[in-house]
Each structure stands twice: as structure tokens, then as C-alpha cells.
């Protein structure tokens, strides 16, 4: 079991998009032509190199699942299924664990379609457009932001995502960061304070003063609403944060009781990955430009720090893809997430991300599926999601397909949706 013991389960955990399910009776989900549990018999994923793909994926044919109040109570062959109060027949479709999107920036107003078009015409990305989203977000009311969040989360569920992490980072004032987190917490337990996304335009004359604000009164106002602290550590961007600045932010966040995750090595090789490893971050995200020493650090941190790859960003910024193959072969824990945001990647589709991972980053379909489920759960230090196993959350994604392989094989097709058991 790689890292399972390190995972913690929050006292309450809600799947994405439900406001808390009413207690229900036992539901038998049957007619599952192919069930990918991502779990071995002992509830962990098989990592034995000799294991077949089916063994590694904990794959069952003609299977069924019994769920009670959103928790898996039984998994096995349909012919052996126990009786239940209700029965849902999926007619031979494939079922996989609901996707765990461990990286998103959903609290924003406005869009930056013009910036995208300019980028496609040759204007490089440097993080400066974040200020445009900050202005639009500050100008929006709570109700407007709440409605936008609700719509975005509904889109995610329609694409098979059942858990989402949501960051702040388009407020960048005490009040606007606090309300971004408060609103995000209405939808998920995985809330991340990203006051150190960029130095906002009005603070550019005195960067140190802005870092003081983030580490002081902003953190104080925000910490009660968040589980995680994150920082955009990217010296290659004039808007993001240096190693020294990022270190201050992470120390302050950790002292305030938040757990650490880091944006690093997106635009150029830099200090992000090694800083994340030093802080025993749950995840370092992007990992697009890595030195051999960064890879070594990530290998040494397996079981603690996950490398979360966000290939939708490389697609939407026309950048080189991270070396997923090299990371996996070296033994790094890898997750896939969307990074859904108005600037670098305005898609929340994990099926699309899986297709990119297979086509562009040479992950196998099985590796990509595991990275978007178990990997995301590890990146959030959650043991109750990302797998279909007794005692875990009954977060299932059903596919309009006979096999999980269709996710990469049929890119862009509407194959996956979160299964509603209520
Ligand atoms: O993860 N890297 C920093 N933040 C986002 C982009 C945000 C934006 O451009 O609005 C990212 O790519
Ligand atoms: Fe991001």
C-alpha cells in the first residue's frame, strides 16, 4: 500500500454537487458490464509489477455494488449480489470510481476568451491575465459567484467528477479571499487558500507588504474556511512568487493549521518542486519543467508528495507536456487534475485530461484512470474516495461504453457522468 496509511479522512465528506444526501435505503447497482474498482481485495491498489492490468485496476466483469447512505457496503459479481431495497440496472455499461479533481479554481467571474485567442496567435502566458479575473471577481456579488460555482460543479458531475478541490485566488484582498473560500466551502470540503496566487495590480509597488498581508490578516480571516494553503511559486512569472516569498507563505499557513500544496514548475524549471517536498506537501502541481534533481526529490517523496499533472494547461497554453512517462517509470506518485480556471485551462473534463495523458504523455489508459481517481485522492490525502471499496464513498461514474479504455479511445465524446444514487 503506497501512502494509504498517510491518508486522513475529514470528519464530514461530501461528494461534489450534492448539498448533503438524505439518508437512503440500500441501493443495488447492477448490470455493470465492467467495474473498475481501483482497489484490490484488501482495499488497496495492487502495485506488484507482475500484476496484470485487470488486477492492478481491481477489474470485475458482470458486477454489482450495494450502497447505503452514500457508502459502499458490498462489491462483487452480480450473480452473488445480496437483496436490496432498490435496484438500478446499468445495462452492461462500465463503471469507474468517480473522478477526484484535486486542482481547480472555480471561484471567479468573467472570462478571458480574448486572452486565449491572443495566445493562440502567439502571445505567451505569464500569469498577468489573472489580474483581469481578479477585477471581475471582486465586482461580482456573492449570489453571482454562488450561481457560477453551482453551474460549474454541475458541469463537472455531468462529466463524472464526484470530488473537487476548489481554490481561492481571484479575490486577493482580505474580504474577497475570505468570501471566495466561504462560498467554495458551500460546495466542497477540499478548500484551498491561494491568497498567494499573484501580487495584485494595486500591490505591485510593494511586494513584501502584500506577502505580509497574505501571511498575516488575510490568512487569519481565511484559515477558518480552508483545509489547504497553496502558493504560485514561479520566479519565471513577474506576477507570481519567489522561493523566499513562497516559503514565508507556507510557513505561515502551516503554523495556522493548514496543510500544504504548491503550484510549481509550470512556466520554467524552478524551486517549486523542491520546496513542496521540503514542506511534505500533499501535492505539487504542474511539474511541467523538471530538473533531474526535481525528479529525484519526487521519487524520494513517494508516499508523501504527489506530482499532480494538469495537461489541459499545456493544451490550452500550447506548451510542452510534462514527462509523465518518466515520472511514472521513476516511481513518482502521479495524479491528473483539470486545473479548471479562466486563464490557462477552461475545461473541467477529466475524460479530456485522461485522453491527453494517454495521447500526449504516454500514460496507459489504466495509469491515467488511476491517476484521475486514486491519484487525486492521494493528492488530497483522502482514503475514502478514488476507489470503489467497502466502507468507502459510493461515488461512481458510469460510462456510455463497455470499457474504461473508451475514455481515451473516444476523446471529446459524452461518455462519463456521476451516478446519482438518491
Ligand atoms: O494553475 N498557475 C497559476 N494559476 C492558474 C492559472 C490562473 C489564471 O491564469 O487565471 C494555473 O494555471
Ligand atoms: Fe492552478
CSV table of C-alpha atoms and ligand atoms in Angstrom, one decimal:
chain,number,residue,atom,x,y,z
A,1,UNK,CA,0.0,0.0,0.0
A,2,UNK,CA,1.7,3.2,-1.2
A,3,UNK,CA,0.7,6.0,1.0
A,4,UNK,CA,-2.6,4.6,2.2
A,5,UNK,CA,-1.6,4.9,5.8
A,6,UNK,CA,-0.8,8.6,5.4
A,7,UNK,CA,-4.3,9.4,4.3
A,8,UNK,CA,-6.7,11.0,6.6
A,9,UNK,CA,-10.4,11.3,6.2
A,10,UNK,CA,-12.2,14.5,7.1
A,11,UNK,CA,-14.9,14.1,9.7
A,12,UNK,CA,-17.5,15.0,7.1
A,13,UNK,CA,-17.0,14.4,3.4
A,14,UNK,CA,-19.4,15.4,0.7
A,15,UNK,CA,-19.4,14.4,-2.9
A,16,UNK,CA,-19.3,17.2,-5.4
A,17,UNK,CA,-22.6,18.9,-6.2
A,18,UNK,CA,-24.8,17.4,-3.5
A,19,UNK,CA,-25.9,19.6,-0.7
A,20,UNK,CA,-25.9,16.5,1.6
A,21,UNK,CA,-27.9,13.5,0.7
A,22,UNK,CA,-31.0,12.5,2.7
A,23,UNK,CA,-30.5,9.1,4.4
A,24,UNK,CA,-31.5,6.4,1.9
A,25,UNK,CA,-32.1,2.7,1.8
A,26,UNK,CA,-29.8,0.1,0.3
A,27,UNK,CA,-29.4,0.5,-3.4
A,28,UNK,CA,-28.2,-2.3,-5.6
A,29,UNK,CA,-26.4,-1.0,-8.7
A,30,UNK,CA,-26.2,-4.0,-11.1
A,31,UNK,CA,-25.8,-4.7,-14.8
A,32,UNK,CA,-22.2,-3.3,-14.6
A,33,UNK,CA,-20.5,-4.9,-17.6
A,34,UNK,CA,-17.1,-3.8,-16.4
A,35,UNK,CA,-16.4,-2.5,-12.9
A,36,UNK,CA,-13.1,-0.8,-12.3
A,37,UNK,CA,-12.7,-0.6,-8.5
A,38,UNK,CA,-9.1,0.6,-8.5
A,39,UNK,CA,-8.9,-1.5,-5.3
A,40,UNK,CA,-7.5,-4.9,-4.6
A,41,UNK,CA,-9.2,-7.4,-2.2
A,42,UNK,CA,-7.6,-5.6,0.8
A,43,UNK,CA,-8.9,-2.2,-0.3
A,44,UNK,CA,-5.5,-1.1,-1.7
A,45,UNK,CA,-4.4,-1.0,-5.3
A,46,UNK,CA,-2.1,-3.7,-6.4
A,47,UNK,CA,1.3,-2.3,-7.4
A,48,UNK,CA,3.1,-5.6,-7.9
A,49,UNK,CA,5.0,-5.2,-11.2
A,50,UNK,CA,3.8,-8.7,-12.3
A,51,UNK,CA,0.1,-7.9,-11.8
A,52,UNK,CA,-2.0,-7.7,-14.9
A,53,UNK,CA,-3.8,-4.5,-15.9
A,54,UNK,CA,-7.1,-6.1,-14.7
A,55,UNK,CA,-5.5,-7.0,-11.3
A,56,UNK,CA,-4.0,-3.6,-10.9
A,57,UNK,CA,-7.3,-2.0,-11.6
A,58,UNK,CA,-9.3,-4.4,-9.5
A,59,UNK,CA,-11.5,-5.0,-12.5
A,60,UNK,CA,-14.6,-7.2,-12.3
A,61,UNK,CA,-17.0,-8.2,-15.1
A,62,UNK,CA,-20.8,-8.5,-14.7
A,63,UNK,CA,-20.5,-6.8,-11.4
A,64,UNK,CA,-22.7,-5.1,-8.8
A,65,UNK,CA,-22.3,-2.6,-6.0
A,66,UNK,CA,-24.5,-2.1,-2.9
A,67,UNK,CA,-24.5,1.4,-1.5
A,68,UNK,CA,-26.2,2.5,1.8
A,69,UNK,CA,-26.4,6.2,2.5
A,70,UNK,CA,-23.6,7.0,0.1
A,71,UNK,CA,-21.2,4.4,1.4
A,72,UNK,CA,-20.2,1.2,-0.4
A,73,UNK,CA,-21.5,-1.8,1.6
A,74,UNK,CA,-20.8,-4.7,-0.9
A,75,UNK,CA,-18.9,-5.2,-4.2
A,76,UNK,CA,-18.9,-8.4,-6.2
A,77,UNK,CA,-20.3,-10.4,-9.1
A,78,UNK,CA,-23.9,-9.5,-9.9
A,79,UNK,CA,-25.0,-13.2,-9.6
A,80,UNK,CA,-23.8,-13.1,-5.9
A,81,UNK,CA,-25.4,-9.8,-5.0
A,82,UNK,CA,-27.5,-9.6,-1.8
A,83,UNK,CA,-31.0,-8.3,-1.9
A,84,UNK,CA,-31.5,-4.5,-1.5
A,85,UNK,CA,-34.4,-2.1,-1.2
A,86,UNK,CA,-33.9,-0.6,-4.7
A,87,UNK,CA,-32.2,-1.8,-7.8
A,88,UNK,CA,-30.6,0.2,-10.6
A,89,UNK,CA,-29.6,-1.8,-13.7
A,90,UNK,CA,-26.9,-0.2,-15.8
A,91,UNK,CA,-27.5,-2.4,-18.8
A,92,UNK,CA,-23.9,-3.6,-19.3
A,93,UNK,CA,-22.2,-0.1,-19.1
A,94,UNK,CA,-18.8,0.3,-17.5
A,95,UNK,CA,-18.4,1.9,-14.0
A,96,UNK,CA,-15.3,3.5,-12.7
A,97,UNK,CA,-14.6,5.4,-9.4
A,98,UNK,CA,-15.9,9.0,-9.7
A,99,UNK,CA,-13.1,11.3,-10.7
A,100,UNK,CA,-11.3,13.2,-8.0
A,101,UNK,CA,-10.4,16.6,-9.4
A,102,UNK,CA,-7.7,17.7,-6.9
A,103,UNK,CA,-7.0,21.1,-8.5
A,104,UNK,CA,-9.5,23.7,-9.7
A,105,UNK,CA,-10.0,27.5,-9.5
A,106,UNK,CA,-13.8,27.7,-9.8
A,107,UNK,CA,-14.5,30.9,-7.8
A,108,UNK,CA,-14.2,33.6,-10.5
A,109,UNK,CA,-16.4,35.8,-12.6
A,110,UNK,CA,-15.9,36.9,-16.2
A,111,UNK,CA,-13.9,35.1,-18.8
A,112,UNK,CA,-10.6,35.5,-20.7
A,113,UNK,CA,-11.5,34.1,-24.1
A,114,UNK,CA,-9.8,37.0,-25.7
A,115,UNK,CA,-6.6,36.2,-23.9
A,116,UNK,CA,-6.8,32.6,-25.1
A,117,UNK,CA,-7.3,33.8,-28.7
A,118,UNK,CA,-4.3,36.1,-28.4
A,119,UNK,CA,-2.2,33.3,-27.0
A,120,UNK,CA,-3.1,31.0,-29.9
A,121,UNK,CA,-1.9,33.8,-32.1
A,122,UNK,CA,1.4,33.9,-30.3
A,123,UNK,CA,1.2,36.0,-27.1
A,124,UNK,CA,2.9,34.0,-24.4
A,125,UNK,CA,1.3,33.3,-21.0
A,126,UNK,CA,3.0,34.8,-18.0
A,127,UNK,CA,0.2,34.9,-15.3
A,128,UNK,CA,-0.6,38.6,-15.9
A,129,UNK,CA,-4.1,37.9,-17.0
A,130,UNK,CA,-5.0,36.7,-13.5
A,131,UNK,CA,-5.5,40.4,-12.7
A,132,UNK,CA,-8.3,40.6,-15.2
A,133,UNK,CA,-10.2,37.8,-13.4
A,134,UNK,CA,-9.5,39.4,-10.0
A,135,UNK,CA,-11.3,42.6,-11.2
A,136,UNK,CA,-14.3,40.7,-12.5
A,137,UNK,CA,-14.5,38.6,-9.4
A,138,UNK,CA,-14.3,41.5,-7.0
A,139,UNK,CA,-17.1,43.2,-8.9
A,140,UNK,CA,-19.5,40.1,-8.6
A,141,UNK,CA,-22.0,39.7,-5.8
A,142,UNK,CA,-22.0,36.6,-3.6
A,143,UNK,CA,-25.1,35.3,-5.3
A,144,UNK,CA,-23.5,35.7,-8.7
A,145,UNK,CA,-20.4,33.8,-7.6
A,146,UNK,CA,-22.5,31.1,-5.9
A,147,UNK,CA,-24.6,30.6,-9.1
A,148,UNK,CA,-21.4,30.4,-11.2
A,149,UNK,CA,-19.9,27.8,-8.8
A,150,UNK,CA,-23.1,25.8,-8.8
A,151,UNK,CA,-23.2,25.7,-12.7
A,152,UNK,CA,-19.5,24.7,-12.9
A,153,UNK,CA,-20.0,21.9,-10.4
A,154,UNK,CA,-23.0,20.7,-12.3
A,155,UNK,CA,-20.8,20.5,-15.4
A,156,UNK,CA,-18.2,18.5,-13.5
A,157,UNK,CA,-20.8,16.0,-12.3
A,158,UNK,CA,-22.1,15.6,-15.8
A,159,UNK,CA,-18.5,14.6,-16.8
A,160,UNK,CA,-18.0,12.1,-14.0
A,161,UNK,CA,-16.3,14.1,-11.3
A,162,UNK,CA,-17.5,13.4,-7.8
A,163,UNK,CA,-14.9,15.2,-5.6
A,164,UNK,CA,-13.4,18.6,-6.4
A,165,UNK,CA,-10.8,20.8,-4.7
A,166,UNK,CA,-11.5,24.5,-5.1
A,167,UNK,CA,-9.0,27.3,-4.6
A,168,UNK,CA,-9.5,31.0,-3.9
A,169,UNK,CA,-7.0,33.3,-5.6
A,170,UNK,CA,-9.1,35.7,-7.7
A,171,UNK,CA,-10.0,37.9,-4.7
A,172,UNK,CA,-6.6,38.8,-3.4
A,173,UNK,CA,-8.0,41.2,-0.7
A,174,UNK,CA,-8.9,40.1,2.8
A,175,UNK,CA,-12.6,40.3,2.2
A,176,UNK,CA,-12.6,38.9,-1.3
A,177,UNK,CA,-10.4,35.9,-0.4
A,178,UNK,CA,-12.5,35.2,2.7
A,179,UNK,CA,-15.7,35.2,0.7
A,180,UNK,CA,-14.2,33.1,-2.1
A,181,UNK,CA,-13.4,30.4,0.5
A,182,UNK,CA,-16.7,30.7,2.3
A,183,UNK,CA,-18.5,30.2,-1.0
A,184,UNK,CA,-16.3,27.3,-2.1
A,185,UNK,CA,-16.9,25.6,1.3
A,186,UNK,CA,-20.6,25.6,0.5
A,187,UNK,CA,-19.8,23.0,-2.2
A,188,UNK,CA,-16.8,21.0,-1.0
A,189,UNK,CA,-14.6,20.1,2.0
A,190,UNK,CA,-11.5,20.5,-0.1
A,191,UNK,CA,-11.0,24.2,0.1
A,192,UNK,CA,-7.6,25.9,-0.6
A,193,UNK,CA,-6.5,29.4,0.4
A,194,UNK,CA,-4.5,30.8,-2.5
A,195,UNK,CA,-4.1,34.4,-1.5
A,196,UNK,CA,-0.5,34.0,-2.9
A,197,UNK,CA,-1.8,33.4,-6.5
A,198,UNK,CA,-0.2,36.6,-7.8
A,199,UNK,CA,0.7,40.0,-6.4
A,200,UNK,CA,-2.5,42.0,-7.3
A,201,UNK,CA,-2.0,45.1,-9.5
A,202,UNK,CA,-2.6,47.6,-6.7
A,203,UNK,CA,0.1,46.0,-4.6
A,204,UNK,CA,2.9,45.8,-7.2
A,205,UNK,CA,4.9,48.7,-5.8
A,206,UNK,CA,5.5,46.8,-2.6
A,207,UNK,CA,5.5,43.0,-3.0
A,208,UNK,CA,6.8,42.4,0.6
A,209,UNK,CA,3.8,44.3,2.0
A,210,UNK,CA,1.5,42.0,0.0
A,211,UNK,CA,3.2,38.9,1.3
A,212,UNK,CA,2.9,40.3,4.9
A,213,UNK,CA,-0.8,40.8,4.2
A,214,UNK,CA,-1.2,37.2,3.0
A,215,UNK,CA,0.7,35.8,5.9
A,216,UNK,CA,-1.0,38.0,8.5
A,217,UNK,CA,-4.5,39.3,8.5
A,218,UNK,CA,-5.6,37.6,5.2
A,219,UNK,CA,-4.5,34.2,6.5
A,220,UNK,CA,-6.2,34.9,9.8
A,221,UNK,CA,-9.5,35.6,8.0
A,222,UNK,CA,-9.2,32.8,5.6
A,223,UNK,CA,-7.9,29.9,7.6
A,224,UNK,CA,-11.2,29.0,9.3
A,225,UNK,CA,-12.7,28.3,5.9
A,226,UNK,CA,-9.9,26.3,4.3
A,227,UNK,CA,-8.2,22.9,4.7
A,228,UNK,CA,-5.2,23.7,2.5
A,229,UNK,CA,-2.7,26.5,1.7
A,230,UNK,CA,-1.2,26.9,-1.8
A,231,UNK,CA,1.2,29.3,-3.4
A,232,UNK,CA,2.0,30.0,-7.1
A,233,UNK,CA,5.8,29.6,-6.7
A,234,UNK,CA,7.1,30.6,-10.1
A,235,UNK,CA,10.0,33.0,-10.3
A,236,UNK,CA,9.7,33.0,-14.1
A,237,UNK,CA,6.5,34.9,-13.8
A,238,UNK,CA,6.8,38.6,-12.7
A,239,UNK,CA,3.4,38.3,-11.1
A,240,UNK,CA,3.9,35.0,-9.0
A,241,UNK,CA,6.1,34.3,-6.1
A,242,UNK,CA,9.8,33.6,-5.5
A,243,UNK,CA,11.1,30.8,-3.4
A,244,UNK,CA,11.7,33.1,-0.4
A,245,UNK,CA,8.2,34.6,-0.7
A,246,UNK,CA,6.6,31.2,-1.1
A,247,UNK,CA,8.5,29.8,1.9
A,248,UNK,CA,7.1,32.6,4.1
A,249,UNK,CA,3.5,31.8,2.9
A,250,UNK,CA,3.8,28.1,3.5
A,251,UNK,CA,5.3,28.5,7.0
A,252,UNK,CA,2.6,30.9,8.0
A,253,UNK,CA,-0.1,28.6,6.6
A,254,UNK,CA,1.3,25.6,8.3
A,255,UNK,CA,1.5,27.5,11.6
A,256,UNK,CA,-2.2,28.4,11.1
A,257,UNK,CA,-3.0,24.7,10.9
A,258,UNK,CA,-3.4,24.4,7.1
A,259,UNK,CA,-2.0,21.6,5.0
A,260,UNK,CA,0.3,22.4,2.2
A,261,UNK,CA,0.1,22.1,-1.6
A,262,UNK,CA,2.1,24.1,-4.2
A,263,UNK,CA,1.9,25.3,-7.8
A,264,UNK,CA,5.4,24.8,-9.1
A,265,UNK,CA,7.5,24.4,-12.2
A,266,UNK,CA,4.7,25.4,-14.6
A,267,UNK,CA,6.5,28.0,-16.8
A,268,UNK,CA,10.1,27.1,-16.2
A,269,UNK,CA,12.3,24.9,-14.0
A,270,UNK,CA,12.5,26.5,-10.6
A,271,UNK,CA,12.3,25.9,-6.8
A,272,UNK,CA,8.6,24.8,-6.5
A,273,UNK,CA,9.0,21.1,-6.5
A,274,UNK,CA,11.9,21.0,-4.0
A,275,UNK,CA,10.1,23.5,-1.8
A,276,UNK,CA,7.0,21.3,-1.8
A,277,UNK,CA,9.0,18.2,-1.0
A,278,UNK,CA,10.7,20.1,1.9
A,279,UNK,CA,7.3,21.0,3.3
A,280,UNK,CA,6.0,17.5,2.8
A,281,UNK,CA,3.2,19.0,0.7
A,282,UNK,CA,0.4,16.6,-0.2
A,283,UNK,CA,0.9,17.7,-3.9
A,284,UNK,CA,3.0,19.8,-6.2
A,285,UNK,CA,1.0,20.7,-9.2
A,286,UNK,CA,2.0,21.3,-12.9
A,287,UNK,CA,5.6,19.8,-12.8
A,288,UNK,CA,5.9,20.8,-16.5
A,289,UNK,CA,9.6,21.8,-16.3
A,290,UNK,CA,11.6,19.5,-14.0
A,291,UNK,CA,15.4,19.1,-13.5
A,292,UNK,CA,16.8,15.6,-12.7
A,293,UNK,CA,17.1,16.8,-9.1
A,294,UNK,CA,13.4,17.6,-9.0
A,295,UNK,CA,12.6,14.1,-10.2
A,296,UNK,CA,14.9,12.6,-7.6
A,297,UNK,CA,13.2,14.7,-4.9
A,298,UNK,CA,9.8,13.5,-6.1
A,299,UNK,CA,11.0,9.8,-6.1
A,300,UNK,CA,12.2,10.3,-2.5
A,301,UNK,CA,8.8,11.8,-1.6
A,302,UNK,CA,6.7,9.0,-2.9
A,303,UNK,CA,4.0,8.2,-0.4
A,304,UNK,CA,4.0,11.8,0.8
A,305,UNK,CA,4.0,14.3,-2.1
A,306,UNK,CA,2.1,13.6,-5.3
A,307,UNK,CA,3.1,15.1,-8.6
A,308,UNK,CA,-0.2,16.4,-10.0
A,309,UNK,CA,-0.1,16.9,-13.8
A,310,UNK,CA,-2.5,19.2,-15.5
A,311,UNK,CA,-2.2,18.6,-19.2
A,312,UNK,CA,-5.2,20.7,-20.0
A,313,UNK,CA,-3.0,23.6,-19.2
A,314,UNK,CA,-0.3,22.6,-21.7
A,315,UNK,CA,-3.1,22.0,-24.3
A,316,UNK,CA,-4.6,25.5,-23.7
A,317,UNK,CA,-1.3,27.3,-23.5
A,318,UNK,CA,0.4,25.3,-26.3
A,319,UNK,CA,3.2,24.3,-24.0
A,320,UNK,CA,5.3,21.1,-23.9
A,321,UNK,CA,3.6,18.4,-21.8
A,322,UNK,CA,5.1,17.1,-18.5
A,323,UNK,CA,7.2,13.9,-18.7
A,324,UNK,CA,4.5,11.7,-17.2
A,325,UNK,CA,6.2,8.6,-18.6
A,326,UNK,CA,9.5,9.4,-17.0
A,327,UNK,CA,7.9,10.3,-13.6
A,328,UNK,CA,5.9,7.0,-13.5
A,329,UNK,CA,8.9,4.9,-14.6
A,330,UNK,CA,11.0,6.6,-11.9
A,331,UNK,CA,8.4,5.7,-9.2
A,332,UNK,CA,6.8,9.1,-8.6
A,333,UNK,CA,3.2,9.2,-7.3
A,334,UNK,CA,1.3,10.9,-10.2
A,335,UNK,CA,-2.2,12.4,-10.2
A,336,UNK,CA,-4.2,14.0,-13.0
A,337,UNK,CA,-6.5,17.0,-12.4
A,338,UNK,CA,-8.2,19.7,-14.5
A,339,UNK,CA,-6.8,23.0,-13.1
A,340,UNK,CA,-10.1,24.4,-14.4
A,341,UNK,CA,-9.6,28.2,-14.4
A,342,UNK,CA,-10.4,31.2,-16.6
A,343,UNK,CA,-6.8,31.6,-17.8
A,344,UNK,CA,-4.8,28.6,-18.6
A,345,UNK,CA,-7.4,25.8,-18.9
A,346,UNK,CA,-11.1,26.5,-19.1
A,347,UNK,CA,-12.2,22.9,-19.1
A,348,UNK,CA,-13.2,20.7,-16.1
A,349,UNK,CA,-13.4,17.5,-18.2
A,350,UNK,CA,-11.3,14.7,-16.6
A,351,UNK,CA,-12.1,12.4,-19.6
A,352,UNK,CA,-10.5,15.0,-21.8
A,353,UNK,CA,-7.5,15.2,-19.4
A,354,UNK,CA,-7.3,11.3,-19.5
A,355,UNK,CA,-7.3,11.4,-23.3
A,356,UNK,CA,-4.5,14.0,-23.3
A,357,UNK,CA,-2.5,11.9,-20.7
A,358,UNK,CA,-2.7,8.9,-22.9
A,359,UNK,CA,-2.2,10.5,-26.3
A,360,UNK,CA,0.3,13.2,-25.4
A,361,UNK,CA,2.0,12.0,-22.2
A,362,UNK,CA,2.3,8.3,-23.0
A,363,UNK,CA,0.4,7.1,-19.9
A,364,UNK,CA,-1.6,3.9,-20.4
A,365,UNK,CA,-5.3,4.1,-20.2
A,366,UNK,CA,-5.1,2.3,-16.9
A,367,UNK,CA,-2.5,4.6,-15.5
A,368,UNK,CA,-4.4,7.6,-16.5
A,369,UNK,CA,-7.6,6.4,-14.9
A,370,UNK,CA,-5.8,5.5,-11.6
A,371,UNK,CA,-4.2,9.0,-11.7
A,372,UNK,CA,-7.5,10.7,-12.0
A,373,UNK,CA,-9.1,8.7,-9.2
A,374,UNK,CA,-6.7,7.1,-6.7
A,375,UNK,CA,-4.1,9.7,-7.6
A,376,UNK,CA,-6.4,12.6,-6.9
A,377,UNK,CA,-7.5,11.0,-3.6
A,378,UNK,CA,-3.8,10.7,-2.6
A,379,UNK,CA,-3.2,14.3,-3.6
A,380,UNK,CA,-6.0,15.2,-1.2
A,381,UNK,CA,-4.9,12.7,1.5
A,382,UNK,CA,-8.2,11.0,1.3
A,383,UNK,CA,-8.7,7.3,1.8
A,384,UNK,CA,-12.5,7.2,1.3
A,385,UNK,CA,-12.6,8.2,-2.3
A,386,UNK,CA,-10.9,7.4,-5.6
A,387,UNK,CA,-11.7,3.6,-5.3
A,388,UNK,CA,-14.8,1.5,-5.1
A,389,UNK,CA,-14.3,-0.4,-1.9
A,390,UNK,CA,-16.4,-1.5,1.1
A,391,UNK,CA,-16.5,1.3,3.6
A,392,UNK,CA,-15.5,4.0,1.1
A,393,UNK,CA,-17.8,6.6,-0.5
A,394,UNK,CA,-20.2,5.2,-3.2
A,395,UNK,CA,-19.0,7.8,-5.7
A,396,UNK,CA,-19.5,6.1,-9.0
A,397,UNK,CA,-19.0,7.3,-12.6
A,398,UNK,CA,-21.0,5.4,-15.2
A,399,UNK,CA,-19.7,5.3,-18.8
A,400,UNK,CA,-21.7,5.1,-22.0
A,401,UNK,CA,-19.2,2.4,-23.0
A,402,UNK,CA,-18.3,-1.2,-22.3
A,403,UNK,CA,-14.8,-0.4,-21.0
A,404,UNK,CA,-12.8,2.3,-19.3
A,405,UNK,CA,-10.5,2.3,-22.3
A,406,UNK,CA,-13.1,4.2,-24.3
A,407,UNK,CA,-12.3,7.3,-22.2
A,408,UNK,CA,-9.1,7.9,-24.2
A,409,UNK,CA,-10.2,6.0,-27.3
A,410,UNK,CA,-13.2,8.3,-27.8
A,411,UNK,CA,-11.9,11.7,-26.9
A,412,UNK,CA,-14.5,14.5,-26.6
A,413,UNK,CA,-17.5,12.2,-26.6
A,414,UNK,CA,-20.0,12.5,-23.7
A,415,UNK,CA,-19.1,9.2,-22.1
A,416,UNK,CA,-18.9,9.7,-18.3
A,417,UNK,CA,-21.4,11.0,-15.8
A,418,UNK,CA,-21.6,10.8,-12.0
A,419,UNK,CA,-24.2,8.3,-11.0
A,420,UNK,CA,-26.9,9.7,-8.8
A,421,UNK,CA,-27.9,7.2,-6.2
A,422,UNK,CA,-30.6,9.3,-4.5
B,1,LIG,O1,-2.9,26.9,-12.3
B,1,LIG,N1,-0.7,28.9,-12.3
B,1,LIG,C1,-1.4,29.6,-11.7
B,1,LIG,N2,-2.7,29.6,-11.7
B,1,LIG,C2,-3.6,29.1,-12.7
B,1,LIG,C3,-3.8,30.0,-13.8
B,1,LIG,C4,-4.7,31.1,-13.4
B,1,LIG,C5,-5.0,32.0,-14.5
B,1,LIG,O2,-4.3,32.3,-15.4
B,1,LIG,O3,-6.1,32.6,-14.3
B,1,LIG,C6,-3.0,27.8,-13.2
B,1,LIG,O4,-2.6,27.6,-14.3
B,2,LIG,FE1,-3.9,26.1,-10.8
